[in-house]
Coordinates of C-alpha atoms in Angstrom, one line a residue:
Chain A
M1 CA -25.3 43.3 34.7
T2 CA -26.2 40.7 37.3
Q3 CA -24.0 40.2 40.2
I4 CA -22.3 36.8 40.4
N5 CA -23.7 35.1 43.4
P6 CA -20.9 33.3 45.3
S7 CA -23.3 30.9 47.1
G8 CA -24.8 30.1 43.7
I9 CA -21.4 29.1 42.3
K10 CA -20.7 27.0 45.4
M11 CA -24.0 25.2 44.9
A12 CA -23.2 24.6 41.2
I13 CA -19.7 23.2 42.0
R14 CA -21.2 21.0 44.7
E15 CA -23.7 19.7 42.2
I16 CA -21.1 19.0 39.5
L17 CA -19.0 17.1 42.1
S18 CA -21.9 15.0 43.2
L19 CA -22.7 14.2 39.6
I20 CA -19.1 13.0 39.0
R21 CA -19.2 11.1 42.3
E22 CA -22.4 9.4 41.1
R23 CA -20.4 8.6 37.9
S24 CA -23.5 9.2 35.8
V25 CA -21.6 11.7 33.6
V26 CA -18.6 9.4 33.2
R27 CA -20.9 6.4 32.5
E28 CA -22.7 8.4 29.9
A29 CA -19.5 9.5 28.3
W30 CA -18.3 5.9 28.3
D31 CA -21.6 4.7 26.8
V32 CA -21.3 7.2 24.0
T33 CA -17.8 6.2 23.3
F34 CA -18.7 2.6 23.2
L35 CA -21.6 3.2 20.9
I36 CA -19.4 5.2 18.5
A37 CA -16.8 2.4 18.6
K38 CA -19.4 -0.2 17.8
C39 CA -20.8 1.8 14.9
F40 CA -17.3 2.3 13.6
C41 CA -16.5 -1.4 13.8
G42 CA -19.8 -2.3 12.1
F43 CA -19.2 0.3 9.3
H44 CA -15.7 -0.9 8.9
V45 CA -16.6 -4.5 8.6
I46 CA -19.2 -3.7 5.9
N47 CA -16.7 -1.5 4.1
T48 CA -14.1 -4.3 4.1
Y49 CA -16.3 -7.3 3.4
V50 CA -19.4 -6.3 1.7
A51 CA -19.2 -3.1 -0.4
T52 CA -17.3 0.1 -0.5
V53 CA -17.5 3.5 -2.2
V54 CA -14.8 4.4 -4.7
L55 CA -13.9 7.8 -6.1
P56 CA -11.7 7.0 -9.1
Y57 CA -9.3 9.6 -10.4
G58 CA -7.2 9.7 -13.5
P59 CA -7.5 9.3 -17.2
S60 CA -6.7 5.6 -17.5
M61 CA -10.3 4.4 -17.8
I62 CA -11.6 6.9 -20.3
P63 CA -14.3 6.7 -21.8
T64 CA -15.8 4.4 -19.3
L65 CA -14.9 6.5 -16.3
P66 CA -14.0 10.2 -16.7
I67 CA -11.0 11.8 -15.1
T68 CA -12.9 12.8 -12.0
G69 CA -16.3 13.3 -10.6
N70 CA -17.6 9.8 -10.5
L71 CA -18.8 7.8 -7.5
L72 CA -18.7 4.1 -7.8
L73 CA -19.8 1.2 -5.6
A74 CA -17.6 -1.8 -5.4
E75 CA -18.5 -5.1 -3.9
R76 CA -16.0 -7.3 -2.1
I77 CA -17.8 -10.6 -2.1
S78 CA -17.1 -11.7 -5.7
T79 CA -13.4 -11.2 -5.4
R80 CA -13.3 -13.3 -2.2
F81 CA -14.8 -16.2 -4.0
G82 CA -12.9 -15.7 -7.2
L83 CA -16.0 -14.8 -9.2
V84 CA -14.3 -12.3 -11.4
G85 CA -13.6 -12.8 -15.0
P86 CA -12.5 -10.9 -18.1
G87 CA -14.4 -7.7 -18.7
D88 CA -15.0 -6.8 -15.1
I89 CA -13.8 -3.5 -13.7
V90 CA -11.8 -4.3 -10.5
L91 CA -10.0 -2.5 -7.8
V92 CA -6.4 -3.5 -7.8
R93 CA -3.7 -2.5 -5.2
S94 CA -0.8 -1.3 -7.3
P95 CA 2.3 -3.6 -7.2
Q96 CA 4.5 -0.5 -7.5
N97 CA 2.9 1.6 -4.7
P98 CA 1.1 -0.4 -2.1
R99 CA -0.8 2.6 -0.8
I100 CA -2.6 3.2 -4.1
V101 CA -5.7 1.2 -5.1
A102 CA -6.3 1.5 -8.9
T103 CA -9.4 0.9 -10.9
K104 CA -8.7 -1.2 -14.0
R105 CA -10.4 -3.6 -16.3
L106 CA -9.6 -7.3 -15.9
I107 CA -8.4 -8.6 -19.3
G108 CA -7.2 -12.1 -18.4
V109 CA -7.2 -14.6 -15.6
E110 CA -4.6 -17.3 -14.9
G111 CA -4.0 -19.5 -17.9
D112 CA -5.3 -17.0 -20.4
S113 CA -3.2 -15.9 -23.4
V114 CA -3.4 -12.1 -23.5
T115 CA -2.3 -10.1 -26.5
Y116 CA -1.6 -6.4 -25.8
V117 CA -0.3 -3.4 -27.6
V118 CA 3.0 -2.5 -25.8
D119 CA 3.1 1.2 -26.6
P120 CA 0.1 2.3 -28.6
G121 CA 1.3 5.9 -28.9
K122 CA 4.5 4.9 -30.6
S123 CA 3.9 1.7 -32.6
D124 CA 1.5 -1.1 -33.2
R125 CA 3.8 -3.8 -31.8
R126 CA 1.8 -6.4 -30.0
E127 CA 3.0 -9.0 -27.6
T128 CA 1.3 -12.1 -26.2
I129 CA 1.8 -13.5 -22.8
V130 CA 0.3 -16.3 -20.8
V131 CA -1.0 -15.2 -17.4
P132 CA 0.8 -17.3 -14.8
K133 CA -1.0 -19.2 -12.0
G134 CA -2.5 -17.1 -9.3
H135 CA -2.2 -13.9 -11.3
V136 CA -4.5 -11.6 -13.4
W137 CA -3.9 -9.2 -16.2
V138 CA -5.4 -5.8 -15.9
E139 CA -5.5 -2.9 -18.3
G140 CA -7.0 0.6 -18.3
D141 CA -9.6 1.3 -21.0
N142 CA -7.5 4.2 -22.2
I143 CA -4.4 2.3 -23.2
Y144 CA -2.7 5.5 -24.4
N145 CA -2.5 6.8 -20.8
S146 CA -2.7 4.0 -18.4
R147 CA -0.1 2.3 -16.1
D148 CA -1.3 -1.2 -15.9
S149 CA -0.1 -4.8 -16.5
R150 CA 1.6 -3.7 -19.7
N151 CA 4.0 -1.8 -17.4
Y152 CA 4.2 -3.9 -14.3
G153 CA 3.3 -7.3 -15.5
P154 CA 0.6 -9.7 -14.3
V155 CA -0.7 -8.9 -10.9
P156 CA -1.1 -11.5 -8.1
Y157 CA -4.8 -12.2 -7.4
G158 CA -4.2 -11.3 -3.7
L159 CA -4.0 -7.7 -4.7
V160 CA -7.5 -7.6 -6.2
Q161 CA -9.6 -5.7 -3.7
G162 CA -13.1 -5.5 -5.1
K163 CA -15.3 -5.5 -8.2
I164 CA -17.1 -2.3 -9.4
F165 CA -20.7 -2.9 -10.2
L166 CA -22.5 0.4 -9.9
R167 CA -22.0 4.0 -10.7
M168 CA -23.9 6.2 -8.3
W169 CA -22.8 9.7 -9.3
P170 CA -23.4 11.7 -11.5
P171 CA -27.1 10.9 -11.6
K172 CA -27.4 11.0 -15.3
D173 CA -24.9 8.2 -15.5
F174 CA -26.4 6.2 -12.7
G175 CA -26.3 2.6 -13.8
S176 CA -24.7 -0.8 -13.7
L177 CA -21.1 -1.2 -14.7
R178 CA -21.3 -5.0 -14.7
N179 CA -19.7 -6.5 -17.7
S180 CA -19.7 -3.1 -19.3
S181 CA -17.5 -3.1 -22.4
V182 CA -16.0 -0.2 -24.2
K183 CA -16.8 -1.9 -27.5
N184 CA -20.4 -2.7 -26.8
P185 CA -22.0 0.1 -24.7
P186 CA -25.4 -1.0 -23.5
S187 CA -28.4 0.0 -25.6
D188 CA -30.9 2.5 -24.4
E189 CA -33.3 -0.2 -23.6
V190 CA -30.9 -2.1 -21.5
Q191 CA -29.7 1.1 -19.8
S192 CA -33.2 2.1 -18.8
L193 CA -34.0 -1.4 -17.6
N194 CA -30.8 -1.3 -15.5
K195 CA -31.7 2.0 -14.0
A196 CA -35.1 0.7 -13.0
S197 CA -34.1 -2.6 -11.4
I198 CA -30.5 -2.3 -10.4
V199 CA -30.7 -4.2 -7.1
F200 CA -32.7 -7.0 -8.7
F201 CA -30.1 -7.4 -11.4
W202 CA -27.3 -7.5 -9.0
L203 CA -28.9 -10.0 -6.8
K204 CA -29.7 -12.2 -9.7
N205 CA -26.3 -12.1 -11.2
M206 CA -24.3 -12.3 -8.0
G207 CA -24.0 -16.1 -7.9
Y208 CA -22.4 -16.4 -11.4
S209 CA -20.8 -14.4 -14.0
V210 CA -21.1 -14.4 -17.8
N211 CA -17.4 -14.6 -18.0
R212 CA -15.1 -17.4 -16.7
R213 CA -14.4 -17.5 -13.1
M214 CA -11.0 -17.2 -11.5
F215 CA -11.2 -20.3 -9.3
D216 CA -12.8 -23.5 -10.6
V217 CA -13.9 -24.6 -7.2
L218 CA -16.4 -22.5 -5.3
V219 CA -16.0 -22.1 -1.6
Chain B
M1 CA -49.0 -16.9 23.3
A2 CA -48.0 -14.5 20.6
G3 CA -46.5 -12.3 23.2
Q4 CA -44.3 -15.1 24.5
W5 CA -42.9 -15.8 21.0
R6 CA -42.3 -12.1 20.5
S7 CA -40.3 -11.9 23.7
V8 CA -38.4 -15.0 22.8
A9 CA -37.6 -13.5 19.4
K10 CA -36.6 -10.3 20.9
D11 CA -34.3 -12.1 23.3
A12 CA -32.8 -14.0 20.4
V13 CA -32.2 -10.9 18.4
D14 CA -30.5 -9.2 21.4
R15 CA -28.2 -12.1 21.9
L16 CA -27.4 -12.3 18.2
L17 CA -26.6 -8.6 18.3
V18 CA -24.2 -9.1 21.2
I19 CA -22.5 -11.9 19.3
A20 CA -22.3 -9.8 16.2
K21 CA -20.9 -6.9 18.0
F22 CA -18.3 -9.1 19.7
G23 CA -17.5 -10.6 16.3
C24 CA -16.9 -7.2 14.8
F25 CA -14.7 -6.2 17.6
L26 CA -12.7 -9.5 17.5
H27 CA -12.4 -9.2 13.7
V28 CA -11.1 -5.6 13.9
T29 CA -8.6 -6.6 16.5
T30 CA -7.4 -9.7 14.6
N31 CA -7.0 -7.8 11.3
Y32 CA -5.5 -4.6 12.6
L33 CA -3.8 -5.3 15.8
C34 CA -2.7 -8.8 16.6
S35 CA -3.6 -12.3 15.6
S36 CA -2.4 -15.9 16.2
T37 CA -1.6 -18.3 13.5
L38 CA -0.6 -21.9 13.2
V39 CA 2.4 -22.2 10.9
H40 CA 3.8 -25.5 9.6
G41 CA 6.1 -26.7 6.9
P42 CA 9.8 -27.2 6.4
S43 CA 10.6 -23.9 4.7
M44 CA 11.5 -22.0 7.8
L45 CA 13.7 -24.6 9.7
P46 CA 15.4 -24.2 12.0
T47 CA 13.6 -21.0 13.1
L48 CA 10.1 -22.5 12.9
N49 CA 9.4 -26.2 13.5
L50 CA 8.2 -28.6 10.8
T51 CA 5.1 -29.9 12.7
G52 CA 3.6 -26.6 13.6
D53 CA 4.1 -23.6 15.8
V54 CA 1.6 -21.1 17.1
V55 CA 2.9 -17.6 16.5
I56 CA 1.6 -14.2 17.2
A57 CA 1.6 -11.7 14.3
E58 CA 1.0 -8.0 14.4
H59 CA -0.8 -6.1 11.6
V60 CA 0.3 -2.6 12.3
S61 CA 3.9 -2.4 11.1
H62 CA 3.2 -3.3 7.5
R63 CA 0.6 -0.6 7.2
L64 CA 3.1 1.9 8.4
G65 CA 5.8 0.7 6.1
K66 CA 7.9 -0.5 9.0
V67 CA 8.8 -4.0 7.8
S68 CA 12.4 -4.4 6.7
R69 CA 15.1 -6.9 6.0
G70 CA 15.2 -9.8 8.4
D71 CA 11.6 -9.6 9.5
L72 CA 9.4 -12.7 9.6
V73 CA 6.3 -11.8 7.7
L74 CA 3.0 -13.4 6.7
V75 CA 2.6 -13.0 3.0
R76 CA -0.3 -14.0 0.7
S77 CA 1.2 -16.4 -1.8
P78 CA 1.3 -15.0 -5.4
E79 CA 0.8 -18.5 -6.7
N80 CA -2.2 -19.3 -4.6
P81 CA -4.2 -16.3 -3.3
R82 CA -5.9 -18.5 -0.7
K83 CA -2.7 -19.5 1.0
I84 CA -0.7 -17.3 3.5
V85 CA 3.0 -18.3 3.9
T86 CA 5.5 -17.3 6.5
K87 CA 8.9 -16.2 5.1
R88 CA 11.7 -13.8 6.0
I89 CA 12.3 -10.6 4.1
V90 CA 15.7 -10.7 2.5
G91 CA 15.6 -7.6 0.3
M92 CA 13.6 -4.4 0.1
E93 CA 13.0 -2.4 -3.1
G94 CA 16.2 -1.4 -4.7
D95 CA 18.3 -4.1 -3.1
R96 CA 20.5 -6.4 -5.1
V97 CA 19.7 -10.0 -4.1
S98 CA 22.0 -13.0 -4.9
F99 CA 20.7 -16.5 -4.7
F100 CA 21.9 -19.9 -5.8
L101 CA 20.0 -21.5 -8.6
D102 CA 20.6 -25.1 -7.5
S103 CA 21.4 -27.0 -4.4
H104 CA 25.1 -27.5 -5.3
G105 CA 25.7 -23.9 -5.0
D106 CA 27.5 -23.6 -8.4
R107 CA 25.6 -21.0 -10.3
Y108 CA 24.0 -18.0 -8.8
R109 CA 21.9 -15.2 -10.1
T110 CA 21.5 -11.6 -9.0
A111 CA 18.3 -9.7 -9.1
V112 CA 17.3 -6.1 -8.3
V113 CA 14.1 -5.9 -6.3
P114 CA 11.8 -3.5 -8.2
K115 CA 9.9 -0.6 -6.6
G116 CA 7.0 -1.6 -4.4
H117 CA 8.2 -5.2 -4.0
V118 CA 10.1 -7.3 -1.4
W119 CA 12.2 -10.4 -1.8
I120 CA 11.2 -13.2 0.6
Q121 CA 13.0 -16.4 1.3
G122 CA 12.6 -19.2 3.7
D123 CA 15.3 -19.9 6.2
N124 CA 15.6 -23.4 4.9
V125 CA 16.8 -22.7 1.4
Y126 CA 16.8 -26.3 0.4
A127 CA 13.0 -26.8 1.0
S128 CA 11.4 -23.5 0.4
N129 CA 9.3 -22.2 -2.4
D130 CA 9.9 -18.5 -2.3
S131 CA 11.0 -15.5 -4.2
R132 CA 13.8 -17.5 -5.8
H133 CA 11.0 -19.4 -7.6
F134 CA 8.1 -16.9 -8.0
G135 CA 10.1 -13.6 -8.0
P136 CA 9.8 -10.5 -5.9
V137 CA 6.4 -10.1 -4.2
P138 CA 4.4 -6.8 -4.2
Y139 CA 4.5 -5.1 -0.8
G140 CA 0.7 -5.1 -0.8
L141 CA 0.6 -8.9 -0.3
I142 CA 2.2 -8.6 3.1
Q143 CA -0.4 -9.4 5.7
G144 CA 1.5 -9.1 9.0
K145 CA 4.8 -9.4 10.9
V146 CA 5.5 -12.4 13.1
F147 CA 7.1 -11.3 16.4
F148 CA 6.4 -14.0 19.0
R149 CA 6.0 -17.7 19.4
V150 CA 3.6 -19.2 21.8
W151 CA 3.7 -22.9 21.1
P152 CA 5.6 -25.3 21.6
P153 CA 6.2 -24.2 25.2
D154 CA 10.0 -24.9 25.1
S155 CA 10.3 -22.4 22.2
F156 CA 8.2 -19.8 23.8
G157 CA 9.7 -16.4 23.1
P158 CA 10.2 -13.6 20.7
L159 CA 11.0 -14.1 17.1
G160 CA 12.7 -11.6 14.9
R161 CA 15.8 -10.6 13.1
D162 CA 18.8 -12.9 13.7

């Protein structure tokens, strides 16, 4: 076992003190902190204004989305300009619990007349409602097990947080969720084409939507 | 010559990066800490003036669930999602709220604020379009809490519960 050299320790302490006095360590620490803060700000701005990753959980969007295990990409640009229409899957902050952001399908925008089954498990009773100004009507694809506008009414558009356009995980289901419909699943041809040119399709379709827009006037 | 252009381009990119970084920092501060807003309109008389006040709003409390009755809040309007209005919270979820249906004050109605919603009203009940017209507002539409007034100078000072 080597003997601890007291003069060596003194030299080490003197060196550490001189480093701190020169402030190079402190400056480096400050630089690293600043860099982390800048990266965090940049990442956060992208997350809030461009696109975000969503991990949906729950049975309310079966068969489109399983209970768990899917990773989706949602973009926030369309919702800012009101470019969402019926058929889109959107992120909606729940009016009943503001900390939860749910994934539902947009069924109607303001002015639409929506007919919905009130309680599909118990009866076939349908009701029709006109969606008021500034609101949207959302429903889960699995109407037997979904808390949506049929429970809490039309949702103010300000609570719509993003539009889902891509499923990233699992890899076998990788593909676009744009204008996907439970009734008309995309054919094999369209699916493979989507998988091959996903970015091209998204860029091409970003400016407009097949369905009607929420706002008539584009910013 | 090409070297000159490259250095100019590099300079431009550097400056743009500085501006972008500052923009990000400013944006995060404005959205998550504190921001200033110009508010105008008759619906909050006499608390806020008709012709426009500059107020400071903080964006921390509503994320922590710490807004309550009597607070002045910025709320995204449920009728027009591009408009942000300033109103006072009169009822939280579970409260019974009574309000008059007309200006004479003859008939009144009572409502219970549902879960996850708040009831907002302007201080000037005669000229305010608020929860008495569009119903309780989901808590998620609250954008911030107004706590200070900066302009006009003779009304400089904190704003809050009466």
